[in-house]
PDB file of C-alpha atoms in Angstrom:
ATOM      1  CA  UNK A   2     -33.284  15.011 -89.681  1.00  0.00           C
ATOM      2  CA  UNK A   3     -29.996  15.132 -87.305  1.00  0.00           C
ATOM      3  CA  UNK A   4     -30.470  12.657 -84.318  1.00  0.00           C
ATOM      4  CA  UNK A   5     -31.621  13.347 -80.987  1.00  0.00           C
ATOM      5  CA  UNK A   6     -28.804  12.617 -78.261  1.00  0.00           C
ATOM      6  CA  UNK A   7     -29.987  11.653 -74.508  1.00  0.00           C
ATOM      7  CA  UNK A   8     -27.694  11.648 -71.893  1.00  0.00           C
ATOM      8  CA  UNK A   9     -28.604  10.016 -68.240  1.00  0.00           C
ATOM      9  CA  UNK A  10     -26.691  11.839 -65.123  1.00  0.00           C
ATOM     10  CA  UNK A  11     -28.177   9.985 -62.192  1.00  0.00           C
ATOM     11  CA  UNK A  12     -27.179   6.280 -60.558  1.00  0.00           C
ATOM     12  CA  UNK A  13     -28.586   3.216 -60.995  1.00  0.00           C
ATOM     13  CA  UNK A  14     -30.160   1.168 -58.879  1.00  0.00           C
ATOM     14  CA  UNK A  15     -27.311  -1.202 -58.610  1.00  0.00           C
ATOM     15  CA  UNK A  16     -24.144   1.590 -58.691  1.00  0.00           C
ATOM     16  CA  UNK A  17     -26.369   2.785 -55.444  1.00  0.00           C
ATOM     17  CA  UNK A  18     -26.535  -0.403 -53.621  1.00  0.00           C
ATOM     18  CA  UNK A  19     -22.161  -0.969 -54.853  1.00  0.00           C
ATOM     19  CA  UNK A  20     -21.514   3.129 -53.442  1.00  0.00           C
ATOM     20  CA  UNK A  21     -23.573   1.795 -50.431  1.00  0.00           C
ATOM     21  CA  UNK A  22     -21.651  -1.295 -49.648  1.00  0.00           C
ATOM     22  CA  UNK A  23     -18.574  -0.049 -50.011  1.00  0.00           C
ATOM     23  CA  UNK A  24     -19.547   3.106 -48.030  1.00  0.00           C
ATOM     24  CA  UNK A  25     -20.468   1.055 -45.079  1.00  0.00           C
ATOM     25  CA  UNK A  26     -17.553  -1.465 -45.287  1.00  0.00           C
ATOM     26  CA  UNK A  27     -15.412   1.740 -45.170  1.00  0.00           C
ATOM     27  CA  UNK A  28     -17.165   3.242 -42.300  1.00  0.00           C
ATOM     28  CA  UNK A  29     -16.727  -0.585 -40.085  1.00  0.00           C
ATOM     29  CA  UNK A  30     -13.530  -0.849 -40.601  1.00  0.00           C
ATOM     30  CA  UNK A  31     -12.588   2.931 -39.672  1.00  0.00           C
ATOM     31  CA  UNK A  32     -14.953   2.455 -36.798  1.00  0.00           C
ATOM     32  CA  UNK A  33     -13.471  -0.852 -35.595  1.00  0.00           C
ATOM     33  CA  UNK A  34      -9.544   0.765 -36.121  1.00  0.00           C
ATOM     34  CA  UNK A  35     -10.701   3.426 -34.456  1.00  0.00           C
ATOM     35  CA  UNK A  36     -12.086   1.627 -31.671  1.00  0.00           C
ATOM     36  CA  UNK A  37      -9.326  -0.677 -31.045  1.00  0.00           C
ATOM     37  CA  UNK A  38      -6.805   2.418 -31.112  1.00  0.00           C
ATOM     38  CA  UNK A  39      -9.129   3.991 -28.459  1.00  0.00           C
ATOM     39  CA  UNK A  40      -9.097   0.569 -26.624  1.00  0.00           C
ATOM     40  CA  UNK A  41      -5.358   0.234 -26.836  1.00  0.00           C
ATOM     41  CA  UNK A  42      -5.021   3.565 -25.326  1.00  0.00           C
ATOM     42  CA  UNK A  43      -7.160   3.018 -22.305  1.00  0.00           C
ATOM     43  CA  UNK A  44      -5.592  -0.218 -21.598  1.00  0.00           C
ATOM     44  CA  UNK A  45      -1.919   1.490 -22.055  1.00  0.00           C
ATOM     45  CA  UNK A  46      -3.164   4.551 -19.649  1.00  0.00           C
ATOM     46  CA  UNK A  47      -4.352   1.854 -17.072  1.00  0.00           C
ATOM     47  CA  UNK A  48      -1.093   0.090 -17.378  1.00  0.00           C
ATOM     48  CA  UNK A  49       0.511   3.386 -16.908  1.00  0.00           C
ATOM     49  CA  UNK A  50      -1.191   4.404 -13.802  1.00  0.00           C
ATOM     50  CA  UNK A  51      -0.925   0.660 -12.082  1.00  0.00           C
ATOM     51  CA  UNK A  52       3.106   0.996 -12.961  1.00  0.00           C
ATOM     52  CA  UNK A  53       2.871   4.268 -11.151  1.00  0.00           C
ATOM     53  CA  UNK A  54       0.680   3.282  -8.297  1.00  0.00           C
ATOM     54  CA  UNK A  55       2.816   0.302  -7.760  1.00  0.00           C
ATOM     55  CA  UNK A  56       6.027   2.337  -7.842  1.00  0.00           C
ATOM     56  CA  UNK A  57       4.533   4.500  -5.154  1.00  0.00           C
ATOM     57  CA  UNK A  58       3.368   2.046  -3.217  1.00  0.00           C
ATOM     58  CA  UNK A  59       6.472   0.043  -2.420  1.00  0.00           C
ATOM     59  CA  UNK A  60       8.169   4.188  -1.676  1.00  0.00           C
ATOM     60  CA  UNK A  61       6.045   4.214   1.190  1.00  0.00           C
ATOM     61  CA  UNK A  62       6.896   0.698   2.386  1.00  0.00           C
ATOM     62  CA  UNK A  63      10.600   0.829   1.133  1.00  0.00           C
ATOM     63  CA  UNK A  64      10.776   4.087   3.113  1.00  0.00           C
ATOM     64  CA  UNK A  65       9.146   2.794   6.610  1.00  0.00           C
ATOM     65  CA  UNK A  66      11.443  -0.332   6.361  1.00  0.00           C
ATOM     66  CA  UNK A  67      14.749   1.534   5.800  1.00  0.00           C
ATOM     67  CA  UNK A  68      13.818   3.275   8.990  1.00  0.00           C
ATOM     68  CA  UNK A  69      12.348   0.517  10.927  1.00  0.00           C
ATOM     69  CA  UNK A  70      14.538  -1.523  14.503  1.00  0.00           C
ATOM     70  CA  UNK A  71      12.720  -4.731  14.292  1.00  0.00           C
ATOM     71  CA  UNK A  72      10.752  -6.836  12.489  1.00  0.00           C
ATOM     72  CA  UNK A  73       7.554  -8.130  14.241  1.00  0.00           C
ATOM     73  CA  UNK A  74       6.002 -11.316  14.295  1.00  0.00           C
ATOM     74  CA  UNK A  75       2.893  -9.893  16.175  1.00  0.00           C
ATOM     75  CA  UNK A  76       1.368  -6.855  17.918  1.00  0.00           C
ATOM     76  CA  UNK A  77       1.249  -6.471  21.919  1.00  0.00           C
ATOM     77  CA  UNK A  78       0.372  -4.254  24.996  1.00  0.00           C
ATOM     78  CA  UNK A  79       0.807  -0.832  24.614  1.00  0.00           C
ATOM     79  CA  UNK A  80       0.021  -1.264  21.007  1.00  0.00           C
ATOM     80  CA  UNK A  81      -3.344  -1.759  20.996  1.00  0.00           C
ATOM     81  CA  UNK A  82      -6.185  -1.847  18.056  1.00  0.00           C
ATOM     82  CA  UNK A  83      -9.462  -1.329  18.534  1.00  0.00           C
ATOM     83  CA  UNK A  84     -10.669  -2.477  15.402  1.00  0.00           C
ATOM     84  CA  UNK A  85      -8.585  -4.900  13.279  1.00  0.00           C
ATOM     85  CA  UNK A  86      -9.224  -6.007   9.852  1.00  0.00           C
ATOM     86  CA  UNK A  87     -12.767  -4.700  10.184  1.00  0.00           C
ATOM     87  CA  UNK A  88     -15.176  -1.673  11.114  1.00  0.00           C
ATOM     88  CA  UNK A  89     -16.253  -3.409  13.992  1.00  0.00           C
ATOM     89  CA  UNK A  90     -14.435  -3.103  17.404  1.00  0.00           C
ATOM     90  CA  UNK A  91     -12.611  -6.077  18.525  1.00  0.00           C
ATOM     91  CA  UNK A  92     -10.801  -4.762  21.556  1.00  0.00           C
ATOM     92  CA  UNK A  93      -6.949  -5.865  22.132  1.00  0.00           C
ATOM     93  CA  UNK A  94      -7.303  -6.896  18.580  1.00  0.00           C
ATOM     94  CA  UNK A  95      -3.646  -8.714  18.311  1.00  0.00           C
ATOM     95  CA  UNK A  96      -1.716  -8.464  14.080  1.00  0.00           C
ATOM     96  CA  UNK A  97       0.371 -11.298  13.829  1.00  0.00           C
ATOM     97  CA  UNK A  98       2.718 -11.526  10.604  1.00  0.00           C
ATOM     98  CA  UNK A  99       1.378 -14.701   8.695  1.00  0.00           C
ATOM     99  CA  UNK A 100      -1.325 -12.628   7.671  1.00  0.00           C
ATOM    100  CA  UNK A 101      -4.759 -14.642   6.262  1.00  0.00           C
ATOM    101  CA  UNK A 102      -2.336 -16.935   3.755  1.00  0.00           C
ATOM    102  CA  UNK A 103       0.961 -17.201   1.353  1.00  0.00           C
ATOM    103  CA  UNK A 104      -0.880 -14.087  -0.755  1.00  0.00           C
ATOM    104  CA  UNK A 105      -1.984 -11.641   1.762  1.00  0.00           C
ATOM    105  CA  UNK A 106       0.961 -11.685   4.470  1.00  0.00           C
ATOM    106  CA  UNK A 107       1.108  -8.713   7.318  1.00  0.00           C
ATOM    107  CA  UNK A 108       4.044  -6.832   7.587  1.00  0.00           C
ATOM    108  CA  UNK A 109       4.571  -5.162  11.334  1.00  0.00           C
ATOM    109  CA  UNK A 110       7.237  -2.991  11.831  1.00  0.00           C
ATOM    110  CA  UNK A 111       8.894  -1.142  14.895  1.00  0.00           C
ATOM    111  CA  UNK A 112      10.015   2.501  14.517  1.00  0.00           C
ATOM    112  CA  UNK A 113      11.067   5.104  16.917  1.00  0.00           C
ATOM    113  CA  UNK A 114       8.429   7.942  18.025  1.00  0.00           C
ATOM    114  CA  UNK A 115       9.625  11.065  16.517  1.00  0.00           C
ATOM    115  CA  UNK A 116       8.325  14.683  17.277  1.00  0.00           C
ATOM    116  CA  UNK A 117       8.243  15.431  13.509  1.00  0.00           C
ATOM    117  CA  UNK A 118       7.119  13.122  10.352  1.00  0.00           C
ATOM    118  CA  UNK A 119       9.598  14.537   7.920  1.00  0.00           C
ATOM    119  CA  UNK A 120      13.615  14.976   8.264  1.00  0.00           C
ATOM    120  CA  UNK A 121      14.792  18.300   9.725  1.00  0.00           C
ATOM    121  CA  UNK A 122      16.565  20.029  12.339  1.00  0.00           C
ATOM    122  CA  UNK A 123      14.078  20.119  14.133  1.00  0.00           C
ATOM    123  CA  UNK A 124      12.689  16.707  14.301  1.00  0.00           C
ATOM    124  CA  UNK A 125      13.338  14.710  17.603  1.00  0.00           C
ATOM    125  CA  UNK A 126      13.070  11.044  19.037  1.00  0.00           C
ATOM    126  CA  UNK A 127      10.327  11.443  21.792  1.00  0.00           C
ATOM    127  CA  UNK A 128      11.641  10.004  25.399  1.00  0.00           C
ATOM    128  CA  UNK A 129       9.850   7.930  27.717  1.00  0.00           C
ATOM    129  CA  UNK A 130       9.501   9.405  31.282  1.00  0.00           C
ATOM    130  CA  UNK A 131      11.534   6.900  33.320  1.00  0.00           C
ATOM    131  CA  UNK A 132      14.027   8.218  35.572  1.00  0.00           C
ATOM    132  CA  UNK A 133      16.959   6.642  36.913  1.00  0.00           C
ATOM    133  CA  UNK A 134      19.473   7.539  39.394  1.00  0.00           C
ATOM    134  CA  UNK A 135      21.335   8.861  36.595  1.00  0.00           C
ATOM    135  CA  UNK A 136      19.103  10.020  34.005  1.00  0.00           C
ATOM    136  CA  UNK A 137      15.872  11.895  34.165  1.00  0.00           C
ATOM    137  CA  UNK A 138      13.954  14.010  31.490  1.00  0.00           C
ATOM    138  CA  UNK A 139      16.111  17.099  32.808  1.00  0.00           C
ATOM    139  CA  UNK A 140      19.288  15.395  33.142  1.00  0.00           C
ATOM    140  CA  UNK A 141      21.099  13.750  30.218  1.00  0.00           C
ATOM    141  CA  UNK A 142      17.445  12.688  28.722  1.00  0.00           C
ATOM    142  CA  UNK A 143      18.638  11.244  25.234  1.00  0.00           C
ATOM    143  CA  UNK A 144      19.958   7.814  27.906  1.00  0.00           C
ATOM    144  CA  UNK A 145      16.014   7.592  28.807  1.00  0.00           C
ATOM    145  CA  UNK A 146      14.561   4.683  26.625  1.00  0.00           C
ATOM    146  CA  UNK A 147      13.032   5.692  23.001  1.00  0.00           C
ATOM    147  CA  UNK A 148       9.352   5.708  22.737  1.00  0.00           C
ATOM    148  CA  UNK A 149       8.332   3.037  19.636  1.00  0.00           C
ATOM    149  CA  UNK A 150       5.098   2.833  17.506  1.00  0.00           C
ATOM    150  CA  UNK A 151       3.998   0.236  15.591  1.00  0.00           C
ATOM    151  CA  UNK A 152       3.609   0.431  11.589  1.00  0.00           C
ATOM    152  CA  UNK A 153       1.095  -2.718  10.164  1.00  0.00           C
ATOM    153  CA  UNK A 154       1.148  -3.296   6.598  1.00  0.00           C
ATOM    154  CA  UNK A 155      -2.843  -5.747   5.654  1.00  0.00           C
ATOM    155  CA  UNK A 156      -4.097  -6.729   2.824  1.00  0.00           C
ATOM    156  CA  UNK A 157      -8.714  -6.190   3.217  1.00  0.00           C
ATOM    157  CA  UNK A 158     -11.287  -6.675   0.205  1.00  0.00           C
ATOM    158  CA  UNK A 159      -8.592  -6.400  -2.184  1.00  0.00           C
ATOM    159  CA  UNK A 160      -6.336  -3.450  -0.840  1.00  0.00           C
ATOM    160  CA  UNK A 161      -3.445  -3.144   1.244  1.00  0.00           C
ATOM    161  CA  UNK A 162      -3.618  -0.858   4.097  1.00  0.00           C
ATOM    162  CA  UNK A 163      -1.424   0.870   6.207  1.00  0.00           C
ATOM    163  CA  UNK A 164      -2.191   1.392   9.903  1.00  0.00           C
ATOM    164  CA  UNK A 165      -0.198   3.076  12.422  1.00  0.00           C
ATOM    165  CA  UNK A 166      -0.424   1.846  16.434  1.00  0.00           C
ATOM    166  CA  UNK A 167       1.135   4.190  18.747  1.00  0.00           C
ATOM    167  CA  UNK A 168       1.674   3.534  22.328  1.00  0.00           C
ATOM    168  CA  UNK A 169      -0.555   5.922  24.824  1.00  0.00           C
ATOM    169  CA  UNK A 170       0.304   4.422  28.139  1.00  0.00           C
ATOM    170  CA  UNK A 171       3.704   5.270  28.680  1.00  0.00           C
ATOM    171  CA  UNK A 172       4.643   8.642  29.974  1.00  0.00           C
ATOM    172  CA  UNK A 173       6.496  10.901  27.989  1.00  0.00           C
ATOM    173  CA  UNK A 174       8.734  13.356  28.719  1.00  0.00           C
ATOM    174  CA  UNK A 175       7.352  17.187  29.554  1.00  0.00           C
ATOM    175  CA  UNK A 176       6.950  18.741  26.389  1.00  0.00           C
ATOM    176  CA  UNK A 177       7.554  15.944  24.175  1.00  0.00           C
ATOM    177  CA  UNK A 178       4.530  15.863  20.750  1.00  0.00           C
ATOM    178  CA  UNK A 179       4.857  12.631  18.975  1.00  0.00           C
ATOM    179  CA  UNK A 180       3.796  12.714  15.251  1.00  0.00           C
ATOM    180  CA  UNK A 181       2.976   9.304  14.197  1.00  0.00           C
ATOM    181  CA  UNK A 182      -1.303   9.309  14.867  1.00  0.00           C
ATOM    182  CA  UNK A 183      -3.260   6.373  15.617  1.00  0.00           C
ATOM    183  CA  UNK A 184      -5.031   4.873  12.827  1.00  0.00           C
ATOM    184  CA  UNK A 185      -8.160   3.468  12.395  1.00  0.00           C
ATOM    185  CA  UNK A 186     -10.483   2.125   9.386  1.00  0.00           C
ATOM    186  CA  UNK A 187     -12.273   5.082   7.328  1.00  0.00           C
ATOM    187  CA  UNK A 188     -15.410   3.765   7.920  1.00  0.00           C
ATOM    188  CA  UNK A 189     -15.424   4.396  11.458  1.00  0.00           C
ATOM    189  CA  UNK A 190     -14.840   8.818  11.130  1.00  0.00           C
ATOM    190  CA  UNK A 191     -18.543   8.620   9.561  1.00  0.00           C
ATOM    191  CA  UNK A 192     -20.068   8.424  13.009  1.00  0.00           C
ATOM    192  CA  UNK A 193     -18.663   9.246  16.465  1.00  0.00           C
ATOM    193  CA  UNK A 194     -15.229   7.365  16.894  1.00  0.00           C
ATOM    194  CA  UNK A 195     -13.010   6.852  19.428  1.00  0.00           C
ATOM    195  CA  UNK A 196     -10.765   9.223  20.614  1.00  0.00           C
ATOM    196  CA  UNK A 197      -8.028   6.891  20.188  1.00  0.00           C
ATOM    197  CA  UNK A 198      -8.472   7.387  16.489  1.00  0.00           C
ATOM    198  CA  UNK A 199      -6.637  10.317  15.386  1.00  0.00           C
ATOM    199  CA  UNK A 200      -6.317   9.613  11.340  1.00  0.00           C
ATOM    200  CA  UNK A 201      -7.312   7.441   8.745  1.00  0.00           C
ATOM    201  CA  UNK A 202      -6.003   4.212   7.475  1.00  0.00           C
ATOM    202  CA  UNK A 203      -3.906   4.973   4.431  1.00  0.00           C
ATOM    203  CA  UNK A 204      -4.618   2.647   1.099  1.00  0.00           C
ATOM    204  CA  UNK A 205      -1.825   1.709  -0.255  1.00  0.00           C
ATOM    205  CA  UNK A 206      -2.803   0.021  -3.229  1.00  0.00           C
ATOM    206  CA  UNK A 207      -5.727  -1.444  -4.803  1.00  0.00           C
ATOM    207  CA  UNK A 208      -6.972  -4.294  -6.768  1.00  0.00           C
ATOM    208  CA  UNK A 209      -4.184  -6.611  -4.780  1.00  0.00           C
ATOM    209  CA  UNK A 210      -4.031 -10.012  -6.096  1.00  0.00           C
ATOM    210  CA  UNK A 211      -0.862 -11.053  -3.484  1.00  0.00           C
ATOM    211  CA  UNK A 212       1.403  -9.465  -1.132  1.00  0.00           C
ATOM    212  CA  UNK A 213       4.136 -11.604  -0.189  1.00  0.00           C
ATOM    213  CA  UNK A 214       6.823 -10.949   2.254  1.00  0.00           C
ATOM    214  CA  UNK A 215      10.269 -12.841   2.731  1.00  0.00           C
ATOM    215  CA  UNK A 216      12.388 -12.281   5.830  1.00  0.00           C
ATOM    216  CA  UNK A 217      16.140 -12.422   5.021  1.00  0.00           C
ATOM    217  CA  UNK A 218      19.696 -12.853   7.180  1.00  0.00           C
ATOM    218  CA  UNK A 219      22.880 -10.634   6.548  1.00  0.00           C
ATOM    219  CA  UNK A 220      24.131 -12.645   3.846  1.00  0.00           C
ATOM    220  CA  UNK A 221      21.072 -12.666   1.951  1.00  0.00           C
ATOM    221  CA  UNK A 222      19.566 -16.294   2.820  1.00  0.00           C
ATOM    222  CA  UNK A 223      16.221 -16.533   3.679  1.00  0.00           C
ATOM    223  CA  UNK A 224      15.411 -17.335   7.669  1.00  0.00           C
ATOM    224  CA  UNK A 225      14.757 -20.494   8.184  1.00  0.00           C
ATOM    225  CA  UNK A 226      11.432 -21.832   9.357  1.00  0.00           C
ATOM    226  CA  UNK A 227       9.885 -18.014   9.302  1.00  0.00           C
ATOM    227  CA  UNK A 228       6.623 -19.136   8.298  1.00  0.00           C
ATOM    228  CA  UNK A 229       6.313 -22.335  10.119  1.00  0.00           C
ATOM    229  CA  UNK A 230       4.703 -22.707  13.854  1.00  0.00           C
ATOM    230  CA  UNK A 231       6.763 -20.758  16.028  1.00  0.00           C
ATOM    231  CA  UNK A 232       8.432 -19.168  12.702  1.00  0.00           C
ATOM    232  CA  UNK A 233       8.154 -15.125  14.525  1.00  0.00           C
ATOM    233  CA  UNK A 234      10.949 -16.410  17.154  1.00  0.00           C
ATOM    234  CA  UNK A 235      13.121 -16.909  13.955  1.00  0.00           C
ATOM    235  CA  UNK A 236      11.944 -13.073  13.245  1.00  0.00           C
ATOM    236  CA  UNK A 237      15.054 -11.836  15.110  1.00  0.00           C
ATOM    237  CA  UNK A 238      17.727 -12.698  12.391  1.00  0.00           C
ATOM    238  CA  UNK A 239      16.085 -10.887   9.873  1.00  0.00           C
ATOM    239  CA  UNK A 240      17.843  -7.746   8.472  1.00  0.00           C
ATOM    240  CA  UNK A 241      16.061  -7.070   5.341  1.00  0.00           C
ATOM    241  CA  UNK A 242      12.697  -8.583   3.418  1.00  0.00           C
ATOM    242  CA  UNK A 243      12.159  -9.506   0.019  1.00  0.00           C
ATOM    243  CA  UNK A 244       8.152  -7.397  -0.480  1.00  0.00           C
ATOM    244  CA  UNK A 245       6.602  -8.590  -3.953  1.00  0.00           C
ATOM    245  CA  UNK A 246       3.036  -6.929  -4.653  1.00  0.00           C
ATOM    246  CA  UNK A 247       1.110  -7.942  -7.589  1.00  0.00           C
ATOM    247  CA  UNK A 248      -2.232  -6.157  -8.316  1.00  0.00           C
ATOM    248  CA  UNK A 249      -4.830  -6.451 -11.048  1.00  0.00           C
ATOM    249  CA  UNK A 250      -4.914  -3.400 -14.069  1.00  0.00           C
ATOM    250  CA  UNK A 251      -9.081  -2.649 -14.654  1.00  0.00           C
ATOM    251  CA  UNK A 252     -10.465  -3.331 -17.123  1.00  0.00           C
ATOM    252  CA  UNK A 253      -8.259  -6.170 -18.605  1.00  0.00           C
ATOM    253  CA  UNK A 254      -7.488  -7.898 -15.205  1.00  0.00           C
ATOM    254  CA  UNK A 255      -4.336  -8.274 -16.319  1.00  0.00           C
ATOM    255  CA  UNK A 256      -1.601  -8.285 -13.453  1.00  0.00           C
ATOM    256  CA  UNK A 257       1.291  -6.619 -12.730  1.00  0.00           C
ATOM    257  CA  UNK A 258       3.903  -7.452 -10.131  1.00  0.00           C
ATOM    258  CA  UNK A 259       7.065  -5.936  -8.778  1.00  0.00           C
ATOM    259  CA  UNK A 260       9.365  -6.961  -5.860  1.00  0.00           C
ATOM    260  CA  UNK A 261      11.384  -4.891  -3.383  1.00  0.00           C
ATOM    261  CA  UNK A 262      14.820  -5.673  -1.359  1.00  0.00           C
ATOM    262  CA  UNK A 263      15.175  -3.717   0.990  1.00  0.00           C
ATOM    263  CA  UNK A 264      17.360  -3.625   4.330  1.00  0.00           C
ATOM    264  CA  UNK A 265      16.896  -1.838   7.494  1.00  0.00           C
ATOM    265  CA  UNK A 266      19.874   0.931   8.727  1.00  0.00           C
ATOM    266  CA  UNK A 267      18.877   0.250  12.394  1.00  0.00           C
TER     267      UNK A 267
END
């Protein structure tokens, strides 16, 4: 009688448990590669976008420096601020340059009143009204003395702001528009503001860890005593600053810095 033959297709208990294992090991480690690639990415598009923000950042301040006359140690009648580092008005609120410590300096600039932000033909330097025997708005006018505003570079809760000040006392000639606008914390716009304020503050960057700010001579040395008592009369001799800005890339906290030389044309 010829022999029966049986033949067993399925898995055995422990083949199943071995597919299993290995099944599962395969699926961690492709889900922790895959992870970590994802993680790497965020952390390299974060990096990315502090490099950029950064970059644009010291633009704006590279570009209001270049164009800047002095260098200021603090702020003064007709340049008045109604509200300082906070929300809260603090009339006659006065900048002064040390800033709250070595990591979060102020940077106060003087620039000439123009009748037009951005570089063209038609842009103009606005003219204070103040006749003399010689000179009048009608007469010879670009002898009449150059209207200024003030530009104030503050670090607050971690971001560095940039506030204009523009003086409303003294009269201009007929005629005469000035562009720069008074700025004032955003907070304030979510109620009824002052008149005075006439934009917002601009954020310049966020996440700041330290902004530092070095006033330099002609040849490059640093002025001496510029952070000491009585350090903004030294302010004069400056003709360039050394900026560095270092802020913190989410979520790592990992810091990036970059530094800026730049010297004033005026």
């Amino acid at each position: 009688m010829p022999r029966t033959r049986h033949f067993n297709y399925g898995y055995t208990i422990v083949e199943l448990v071995v597919s299993i294992t290995v099944f599962s090991i395969i699926v961690v480690i492709f889900g922790a590669a895959l992870t970590n690639a994802y993680h790497e990415v965020f952390i390299s598009k974060a990096r990315s976008q502090t490099t950029t923000a950064l970059q644009t950042a010291m633009d704006i301040i590279e570009k209001d420096v270049r164009y800047s006359i002095e260098f200021n140690g603090a702020t003064s009648t007709p340049y008045n601020d109604l509200y300082g580092r906070g929300g809260t008005m603090v009339p006659n609120y006065t900048w002064n340059y040390t800033g709250t410590g070595p990591n979060a300096r102020t940077l106060i600039l003087s620039s000439y009143a123009s009748s037009q932000r951005n570089v063209s033909s038609a842009r103009r330097l606005v003219r204070i009204d103040k006749p003399t025997t010689f000179y009048s708005c009608s007469l010879e006018s670009e002898y009449l003395p150059k209207l200024q505003y003030r530009t104030v570079y503050f670090v607050k809760d971690a971001v560095l702001y940039r506030r204009i000040l523009v003086d409303m006392s003294s009269p201009r000639c007929p005629g005469q528009n000035v562009a720069q606008k008074q700025s004032c914390p955003a907070s304030v716009f979510a109620a009824s503001k002052p008149a005075i304020c006439q934009a917002r503050d601009e954020a310049i960057a966020k996440n700041v860890q330290a902004f530092t700010v070095q006033y330099l001579k002609d040849d490059g040395t640093p002025v001496e005593h510029q952070y000491a008592a009585g350090g903004e009369d030294y302010l004069v001799e400056a003709s360039s600053v050394s900026i560095s800005l270092t802020v913190a890339a989410p979520p790592s906290n990992n810091t990036q810095s970059t530094t800026l030389l730049v010297t004033r044309i005026n």
